[in-house]
Short mmCIF file of C-alpha atoms in Angstrom, two decimals:
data_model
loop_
_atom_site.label_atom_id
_atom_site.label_comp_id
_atom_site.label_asym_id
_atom_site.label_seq_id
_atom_site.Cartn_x
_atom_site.Cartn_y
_atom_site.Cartn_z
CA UNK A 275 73.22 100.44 111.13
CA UNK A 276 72.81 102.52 114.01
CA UNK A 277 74.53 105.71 115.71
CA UNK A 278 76.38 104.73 118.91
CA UNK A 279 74.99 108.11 120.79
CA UNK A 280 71.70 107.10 120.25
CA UNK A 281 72.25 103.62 121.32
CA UNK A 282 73.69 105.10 124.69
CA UNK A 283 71.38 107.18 124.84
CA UNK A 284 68.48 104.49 125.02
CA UNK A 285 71.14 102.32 127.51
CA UNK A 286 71.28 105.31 129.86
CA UNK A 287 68.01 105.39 130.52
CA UNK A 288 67.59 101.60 131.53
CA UNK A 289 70.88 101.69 133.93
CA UNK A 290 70.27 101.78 137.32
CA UNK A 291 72.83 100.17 139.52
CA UNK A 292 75.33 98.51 136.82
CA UNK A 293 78.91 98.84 136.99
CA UNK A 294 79.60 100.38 133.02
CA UNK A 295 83.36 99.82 131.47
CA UNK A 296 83.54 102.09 128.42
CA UNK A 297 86.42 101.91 125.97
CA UNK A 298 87.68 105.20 124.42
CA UNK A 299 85.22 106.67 121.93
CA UNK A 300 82.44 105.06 123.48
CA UNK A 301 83.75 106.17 126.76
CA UNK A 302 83.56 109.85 126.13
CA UNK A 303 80.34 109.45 124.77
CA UNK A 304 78.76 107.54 127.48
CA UNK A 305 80.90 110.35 130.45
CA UNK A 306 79.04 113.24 128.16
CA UNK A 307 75.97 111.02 128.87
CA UNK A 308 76.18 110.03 132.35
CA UNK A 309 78.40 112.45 133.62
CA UNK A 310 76.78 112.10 137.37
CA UNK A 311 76.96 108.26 136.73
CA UNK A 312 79.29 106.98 139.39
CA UNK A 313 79.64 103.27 138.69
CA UNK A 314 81.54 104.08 135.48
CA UNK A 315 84.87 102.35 135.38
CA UNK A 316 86.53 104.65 133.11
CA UNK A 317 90.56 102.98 134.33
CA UNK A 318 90.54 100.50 131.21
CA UNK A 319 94.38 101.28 131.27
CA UNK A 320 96.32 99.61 127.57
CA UNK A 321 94.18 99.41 124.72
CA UNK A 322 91.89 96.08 123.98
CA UNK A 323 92.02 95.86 128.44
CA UNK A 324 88.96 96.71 129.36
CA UNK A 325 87.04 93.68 128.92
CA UNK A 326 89.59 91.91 131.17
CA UNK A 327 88.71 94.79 133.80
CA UNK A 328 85.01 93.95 133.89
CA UNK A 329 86.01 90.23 134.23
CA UNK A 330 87.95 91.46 137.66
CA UNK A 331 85.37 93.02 138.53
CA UNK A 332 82.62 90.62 137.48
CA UNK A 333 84.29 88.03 139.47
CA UNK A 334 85.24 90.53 142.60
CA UNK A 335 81.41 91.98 142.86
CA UNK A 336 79.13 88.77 141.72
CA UNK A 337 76.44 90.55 143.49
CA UNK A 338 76.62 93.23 140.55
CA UNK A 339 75.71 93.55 137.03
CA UNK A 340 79.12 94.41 134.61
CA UNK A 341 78.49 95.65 131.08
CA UNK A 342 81.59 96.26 128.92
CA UNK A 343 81.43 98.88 125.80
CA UNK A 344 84.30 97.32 123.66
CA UNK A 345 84.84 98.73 120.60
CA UNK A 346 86.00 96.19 117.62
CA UNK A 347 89.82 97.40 117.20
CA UNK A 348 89.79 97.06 120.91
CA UNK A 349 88.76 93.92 120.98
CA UNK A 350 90.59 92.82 118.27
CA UNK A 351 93.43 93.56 120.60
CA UNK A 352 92.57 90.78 123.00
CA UNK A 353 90.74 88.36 121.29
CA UNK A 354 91.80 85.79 124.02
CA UNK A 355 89.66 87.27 126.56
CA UNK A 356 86.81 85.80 124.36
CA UNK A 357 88.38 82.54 125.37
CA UNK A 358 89.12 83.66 129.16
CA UNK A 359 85.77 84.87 129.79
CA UNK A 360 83.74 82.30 127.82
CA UNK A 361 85.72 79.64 130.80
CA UNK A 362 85.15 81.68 134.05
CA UNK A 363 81.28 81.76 133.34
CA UNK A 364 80.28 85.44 134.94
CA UNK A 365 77.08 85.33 134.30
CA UNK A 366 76.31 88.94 135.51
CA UNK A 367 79.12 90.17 132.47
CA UNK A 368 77.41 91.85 129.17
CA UNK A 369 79.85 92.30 126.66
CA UNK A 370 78.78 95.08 124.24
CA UNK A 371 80.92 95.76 120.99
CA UNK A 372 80.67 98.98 119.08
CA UNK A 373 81.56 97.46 115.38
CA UNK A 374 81.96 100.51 113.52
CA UNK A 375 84.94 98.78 111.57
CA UNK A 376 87.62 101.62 112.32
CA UNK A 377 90.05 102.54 114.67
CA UNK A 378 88.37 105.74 115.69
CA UNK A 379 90.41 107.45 118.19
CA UNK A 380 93.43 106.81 115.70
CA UNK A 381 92.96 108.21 112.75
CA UNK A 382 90.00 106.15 111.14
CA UNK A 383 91.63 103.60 109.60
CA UNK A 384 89.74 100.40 108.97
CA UNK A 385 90.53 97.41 111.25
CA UNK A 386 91.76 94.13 109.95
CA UNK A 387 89.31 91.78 108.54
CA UNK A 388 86.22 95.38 108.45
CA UNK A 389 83.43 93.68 107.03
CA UNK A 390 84.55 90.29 106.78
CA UNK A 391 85.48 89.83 110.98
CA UNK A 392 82.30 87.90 112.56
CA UNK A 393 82.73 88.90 116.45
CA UNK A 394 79.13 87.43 117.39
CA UNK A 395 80.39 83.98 116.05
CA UNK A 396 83.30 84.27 117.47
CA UNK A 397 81.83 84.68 121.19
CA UNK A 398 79.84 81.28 120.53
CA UNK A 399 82.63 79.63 119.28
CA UNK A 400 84.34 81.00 122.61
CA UNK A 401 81.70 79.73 124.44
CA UNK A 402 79.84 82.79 125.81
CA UNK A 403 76.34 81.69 126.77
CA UNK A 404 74.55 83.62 124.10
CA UNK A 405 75.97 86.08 120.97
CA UNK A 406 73.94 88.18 119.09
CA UNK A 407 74.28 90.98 116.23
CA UNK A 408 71.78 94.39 116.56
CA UNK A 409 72.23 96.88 113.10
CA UNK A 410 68.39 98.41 114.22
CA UNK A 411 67.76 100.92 117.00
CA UNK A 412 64.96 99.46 117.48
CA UNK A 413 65.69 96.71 118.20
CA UNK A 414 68.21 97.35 120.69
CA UNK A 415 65.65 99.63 122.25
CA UNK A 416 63.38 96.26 122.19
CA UNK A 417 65.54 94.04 123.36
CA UNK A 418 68.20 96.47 125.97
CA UNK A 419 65.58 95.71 128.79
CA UNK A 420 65.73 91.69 128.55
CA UNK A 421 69.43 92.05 127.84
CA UNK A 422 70.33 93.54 131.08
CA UNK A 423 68.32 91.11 133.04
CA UNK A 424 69.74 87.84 131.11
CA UNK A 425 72.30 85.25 132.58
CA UNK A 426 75.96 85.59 130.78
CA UNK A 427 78.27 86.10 129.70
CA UNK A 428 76.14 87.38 126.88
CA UNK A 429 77.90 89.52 123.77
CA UNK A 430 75.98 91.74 121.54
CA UNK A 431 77.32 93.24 118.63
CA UNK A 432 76.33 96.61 117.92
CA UNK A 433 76.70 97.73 113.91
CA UNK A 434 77.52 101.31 113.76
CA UNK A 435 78.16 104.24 111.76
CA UNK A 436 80.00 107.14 113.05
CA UNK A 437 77.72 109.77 114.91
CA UNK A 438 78.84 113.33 115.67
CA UNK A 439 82.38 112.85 117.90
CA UNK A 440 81.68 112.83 121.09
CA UNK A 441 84.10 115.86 123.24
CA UNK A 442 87.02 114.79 124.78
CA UNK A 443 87.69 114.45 128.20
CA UNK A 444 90.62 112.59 128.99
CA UNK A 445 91.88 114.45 132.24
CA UNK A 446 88.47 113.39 133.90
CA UNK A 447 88.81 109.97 132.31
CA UNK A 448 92.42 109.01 133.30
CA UNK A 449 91.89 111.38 136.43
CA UNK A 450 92.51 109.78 140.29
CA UNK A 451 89.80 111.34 141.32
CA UNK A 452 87.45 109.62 138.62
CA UNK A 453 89.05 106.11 140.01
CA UNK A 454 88.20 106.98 143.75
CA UNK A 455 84.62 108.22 143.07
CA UNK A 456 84.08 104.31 141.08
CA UNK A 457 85.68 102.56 144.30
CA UNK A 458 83.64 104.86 146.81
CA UNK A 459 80.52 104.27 144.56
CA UNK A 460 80.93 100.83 144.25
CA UNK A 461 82.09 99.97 147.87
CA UNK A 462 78.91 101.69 149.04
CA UNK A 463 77.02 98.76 147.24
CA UNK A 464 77.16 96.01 149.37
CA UNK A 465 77.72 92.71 148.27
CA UNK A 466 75.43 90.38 149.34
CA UNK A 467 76.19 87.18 146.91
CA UNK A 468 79.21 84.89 147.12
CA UNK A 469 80.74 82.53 145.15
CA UNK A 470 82.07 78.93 145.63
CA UNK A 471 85.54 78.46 144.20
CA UNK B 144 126.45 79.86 146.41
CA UNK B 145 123.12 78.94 145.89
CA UNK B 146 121.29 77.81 149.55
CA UNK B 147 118.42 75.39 150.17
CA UNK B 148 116.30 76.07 147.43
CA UNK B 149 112.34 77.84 148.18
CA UNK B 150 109.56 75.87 148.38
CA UNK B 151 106.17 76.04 146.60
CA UNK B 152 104.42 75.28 150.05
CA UNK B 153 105.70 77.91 151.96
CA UNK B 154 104.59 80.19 149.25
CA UNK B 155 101.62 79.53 148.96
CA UNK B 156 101.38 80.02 152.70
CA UNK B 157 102.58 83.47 152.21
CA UNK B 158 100.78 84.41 149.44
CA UNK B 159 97.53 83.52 151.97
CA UNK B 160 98.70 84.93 154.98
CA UNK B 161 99.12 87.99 152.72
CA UNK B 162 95.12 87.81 152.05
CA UNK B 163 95.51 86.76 148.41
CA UNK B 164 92.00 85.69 147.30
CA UNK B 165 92.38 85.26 143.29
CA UNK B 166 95.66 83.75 141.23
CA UNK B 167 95.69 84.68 137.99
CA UNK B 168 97.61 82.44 135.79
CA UNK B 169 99.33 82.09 132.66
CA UNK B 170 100.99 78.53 133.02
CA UNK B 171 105.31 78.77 133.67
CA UNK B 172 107.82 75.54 133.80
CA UNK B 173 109.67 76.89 136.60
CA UNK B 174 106.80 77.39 138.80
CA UNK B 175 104.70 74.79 137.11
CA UNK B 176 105.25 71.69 139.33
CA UNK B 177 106.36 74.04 142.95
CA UNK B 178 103.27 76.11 142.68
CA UNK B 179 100.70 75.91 140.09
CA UNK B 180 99.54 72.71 140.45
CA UNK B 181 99.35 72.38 144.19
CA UNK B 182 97.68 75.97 143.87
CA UNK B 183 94.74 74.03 141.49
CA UNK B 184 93.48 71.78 144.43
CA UNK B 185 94.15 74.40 147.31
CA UNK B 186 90.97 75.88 148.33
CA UNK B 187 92.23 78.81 150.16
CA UNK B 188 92.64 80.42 146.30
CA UNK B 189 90.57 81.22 143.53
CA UNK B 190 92.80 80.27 140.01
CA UNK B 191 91.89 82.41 137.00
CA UNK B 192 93.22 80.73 133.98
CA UNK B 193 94.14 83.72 131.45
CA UNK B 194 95.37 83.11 127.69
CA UNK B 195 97.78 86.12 127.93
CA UNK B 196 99.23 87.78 130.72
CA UNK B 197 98.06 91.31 130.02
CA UNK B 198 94.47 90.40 130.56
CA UNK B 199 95.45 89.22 134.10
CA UNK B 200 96.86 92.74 134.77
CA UNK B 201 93.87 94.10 133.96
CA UNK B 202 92.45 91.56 136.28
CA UNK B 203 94.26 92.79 139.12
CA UNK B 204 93.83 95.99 139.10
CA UNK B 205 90.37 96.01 138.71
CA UNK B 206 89.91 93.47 141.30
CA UNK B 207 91.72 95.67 143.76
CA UNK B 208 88.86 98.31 143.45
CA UNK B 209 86.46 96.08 144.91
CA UNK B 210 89.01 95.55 147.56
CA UNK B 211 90.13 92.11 146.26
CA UNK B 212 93.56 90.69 146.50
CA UNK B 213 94.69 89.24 143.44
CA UNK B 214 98.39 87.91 143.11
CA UNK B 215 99.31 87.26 138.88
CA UNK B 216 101.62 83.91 138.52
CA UNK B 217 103.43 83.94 135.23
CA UNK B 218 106.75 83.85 133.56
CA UNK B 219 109.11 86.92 133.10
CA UNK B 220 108.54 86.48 129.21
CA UNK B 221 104.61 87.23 130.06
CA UNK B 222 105.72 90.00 132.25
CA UNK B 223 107.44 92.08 129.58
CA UNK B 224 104.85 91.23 127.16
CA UNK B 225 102.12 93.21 129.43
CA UNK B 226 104.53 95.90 129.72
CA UNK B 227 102.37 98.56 128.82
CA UNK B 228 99.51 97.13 130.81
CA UNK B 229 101.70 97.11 133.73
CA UNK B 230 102.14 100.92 132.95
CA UNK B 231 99.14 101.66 132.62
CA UNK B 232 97.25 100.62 135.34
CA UNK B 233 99.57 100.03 137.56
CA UNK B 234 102.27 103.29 137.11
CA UNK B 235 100.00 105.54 135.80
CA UNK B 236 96.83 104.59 137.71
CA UNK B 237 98.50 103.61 140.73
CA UNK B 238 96.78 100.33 141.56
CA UNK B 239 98.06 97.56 143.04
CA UNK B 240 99.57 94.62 140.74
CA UNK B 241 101.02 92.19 142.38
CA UNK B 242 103.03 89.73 140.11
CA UNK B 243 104.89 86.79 140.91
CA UNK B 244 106.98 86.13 137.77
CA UNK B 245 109.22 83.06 137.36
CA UNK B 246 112.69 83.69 135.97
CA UNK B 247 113.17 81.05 133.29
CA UNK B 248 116.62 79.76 132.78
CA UNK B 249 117.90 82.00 135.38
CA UNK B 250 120.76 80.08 136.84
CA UNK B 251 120.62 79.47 140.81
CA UNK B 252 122.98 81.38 143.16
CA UNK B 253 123.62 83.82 140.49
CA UNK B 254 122.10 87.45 140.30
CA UNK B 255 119.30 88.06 137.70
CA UNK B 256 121.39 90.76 135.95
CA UNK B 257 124.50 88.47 135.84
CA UNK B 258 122.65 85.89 134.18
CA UNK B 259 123.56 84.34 130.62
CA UNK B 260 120.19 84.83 129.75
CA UNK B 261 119.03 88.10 128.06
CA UNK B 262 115.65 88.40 128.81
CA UNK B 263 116.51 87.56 132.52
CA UNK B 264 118.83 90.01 133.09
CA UNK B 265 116.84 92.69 131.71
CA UNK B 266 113.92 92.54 133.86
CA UNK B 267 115.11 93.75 137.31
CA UNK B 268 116.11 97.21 134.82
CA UNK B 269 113.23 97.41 133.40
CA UNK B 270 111.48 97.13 136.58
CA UNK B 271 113.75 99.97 138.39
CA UNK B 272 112.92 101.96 135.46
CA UNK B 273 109.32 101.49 136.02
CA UNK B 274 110.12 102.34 139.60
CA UNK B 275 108.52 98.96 140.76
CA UNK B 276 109.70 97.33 144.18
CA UNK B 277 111.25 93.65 143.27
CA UNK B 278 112.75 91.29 145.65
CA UNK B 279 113.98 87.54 144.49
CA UNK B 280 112.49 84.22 145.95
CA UNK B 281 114.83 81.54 145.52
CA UNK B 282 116.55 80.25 148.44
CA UNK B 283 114.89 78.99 151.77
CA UNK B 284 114.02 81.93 154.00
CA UNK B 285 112.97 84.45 150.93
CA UNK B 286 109.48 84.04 151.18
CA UNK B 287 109.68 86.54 153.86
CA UNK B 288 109.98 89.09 151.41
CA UNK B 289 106.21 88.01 149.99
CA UNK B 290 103.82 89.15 152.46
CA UNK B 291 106.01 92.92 153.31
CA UNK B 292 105.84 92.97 149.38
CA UNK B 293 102.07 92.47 148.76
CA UNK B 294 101.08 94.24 151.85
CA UNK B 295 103.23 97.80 150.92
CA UNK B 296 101.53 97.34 147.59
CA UNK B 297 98.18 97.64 148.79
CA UNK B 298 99.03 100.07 150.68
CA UNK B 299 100.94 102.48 148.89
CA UNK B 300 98.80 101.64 145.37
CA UNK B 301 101.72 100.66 143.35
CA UNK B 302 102.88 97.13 141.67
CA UNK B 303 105.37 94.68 143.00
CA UNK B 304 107.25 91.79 141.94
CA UNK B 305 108.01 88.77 143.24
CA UNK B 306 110.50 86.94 141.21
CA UNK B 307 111.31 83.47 141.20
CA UNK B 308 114.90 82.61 140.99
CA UNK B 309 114.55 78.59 139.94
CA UNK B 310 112.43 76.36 138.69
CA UNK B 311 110.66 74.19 141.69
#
């Protein structure tokens, strides 16, 4: 099992021109992280939504790289965009999960299924290219370099235990003016790859 | 009275001329036949099958940060179960979700909100409440309203909705 700071912490430094979509916890981790780090699309709006962002934005920006930090009770929310996801091939989407088996930002209280809830399985059984567990940080310090270079959409389970909470910063998450940096960030990446419908 | 009912071609010629690039989709009978289907095999559009209609909120917005026009095709029953999505990113966020919702059951030539059916009459409220500009596609001649709709939208950052008086 593994603290989620520390797994950022080893993810920050290999970042380098990815658009990020943090959930909650994770996302006021990664802003006290990456504070400077533009490309961080913070606007995951309702709960469980922000792996249906980076699949907008996956399919709007092919020419970039989209990694989602989901957390399990988020994803729990929207299991069907296992499904969704899985049939609209991005292959430059890496869908992270934080599985520390609680809803963290309310209250603590164990999700459904904690313990027994296989979301690696359930990605292949989606059909996401690949699905793998990491409980070792070092392995995920092994393995975060070939991970952000593979083909997806790729999900990678993260087992956690709760690390010191992150501070909160929900004014800069929520915040306009954290939206417009993202867009003027990303629209000063060109995009130089299309798609065929 | 009810008029010469809208057509699922001249829609989809809107929704083009309005720079729509991406239709996300959960599937609805009263826009099944009219304007799914054609929409598969017409290559001016992108369709994004979604198993929930809240995910293709999310869709939208995002896409409309990388400057992508995204229109979301579903039922009303799909749009008040991504209500909170809706207010999310679209109210609170201000982005630009652009939803074309089909009115199930609503009965042609008669009002949404004088309709026998609950759940249709209910959703022109709920979208006043939200503050969202609606307009109603169901005779010949309403697509007009599609492209004004879609473009204010973009422009001003804010959802609209397109509603779809009768099945086609």
């Amino acid at each position: 099992m593994m603290r989620r700071d520390l797994c950022f912490r080893i993810l920050a430094r290999h970042v380098r021109d990815e658009i990020i979509v943090p959930v909650y916890q994770a996302a006021q981790e990664w802003h006290g992280l990456r504070p400077d780090y533009a490309l961080t699309y913070y606007s995951i709006g309702a709960m469980g939504q922000a792996s249906s962002c980076a699949l907008g934005l996956a399919l709007a920006r092919p020419d970039k790289r989209v990694l989602v930090l989901d957390g399990d009770g988020s994803l729990l929310m929207n299991l069907g965009t296992l499904v969704t996801i899985a049939s609209q091939k991005p292959d430059n989407l890496l869908h992270f999960v934080c599985e520390n088996g609680t809803y963290e930002a309310n209250g603590g209280h164990p999700i459904p299924g904690r313990d027994q809830v296989d979301f690696a399985a359930m990605a292949r059984a989606a059909g996401y290219v690949r699905a793998d567990t990491i409980a070792v940080l070092e392995d995920f310090e092994a393995k975060i370099g070939a991970l952000l270079r593979e083909s997806g959409p790729v999900l990678v389970v993260l087992k956690l235990v709760a690390g010191p909470p992150p501070s909160q910063d929900y004014a800069f998450i929520h915040g306009a003016a954290t939206r417009a940096t993202f867009k003027r960030a990303l629209g000063d990446t060109k995009s130089s790859r299309t798609r065929a419908y | 009275m009810s008029g010469e009912p809208i057509t699922g071609d001249v829609i989809l010629d809107q929704i083009a001329a309005s720079g729509i690039e991406f239709v996300v989709s959960v599937p609805d009978i009263t826009t099944s036949a009219g304007l799914l289907w054609p929409l598969v095999h017409d290559s001016r559009f992108r369709l994004i099958r979604v198993c929930k209609e809240d995910e293709g909120v999310s869709i939208c917005a995002a896409m409309s940060m990388c400057d992508k026009r995204a229109l979301l095709l579903i039922q009303y029953t799909g749009l008040l179960d991504s209500i909170n999505a809706l207010r999310a990113a679209g109210c609170d966020y201000k982005l630009p979700v652009c939803i074309m919702a089909g009115l199930l059951a609503k009965e042609p030539g008669i009002p949404p909100m004088q309709s026998k059916s609950f759940g249709v009459r209910i959703v022109e409220p709920i979208l006043d409440a939200m503050k969202i500009p609606h307009a109603l596609l169901e005779d010949a001649g309403d697509e007009r309203h599609i492209h004004p709709a879609i473009d204010e939208a973009y422009a001003t950052s804010y959802p609209t909705a397109l509603l779809i008086g009768r099945q086609m």
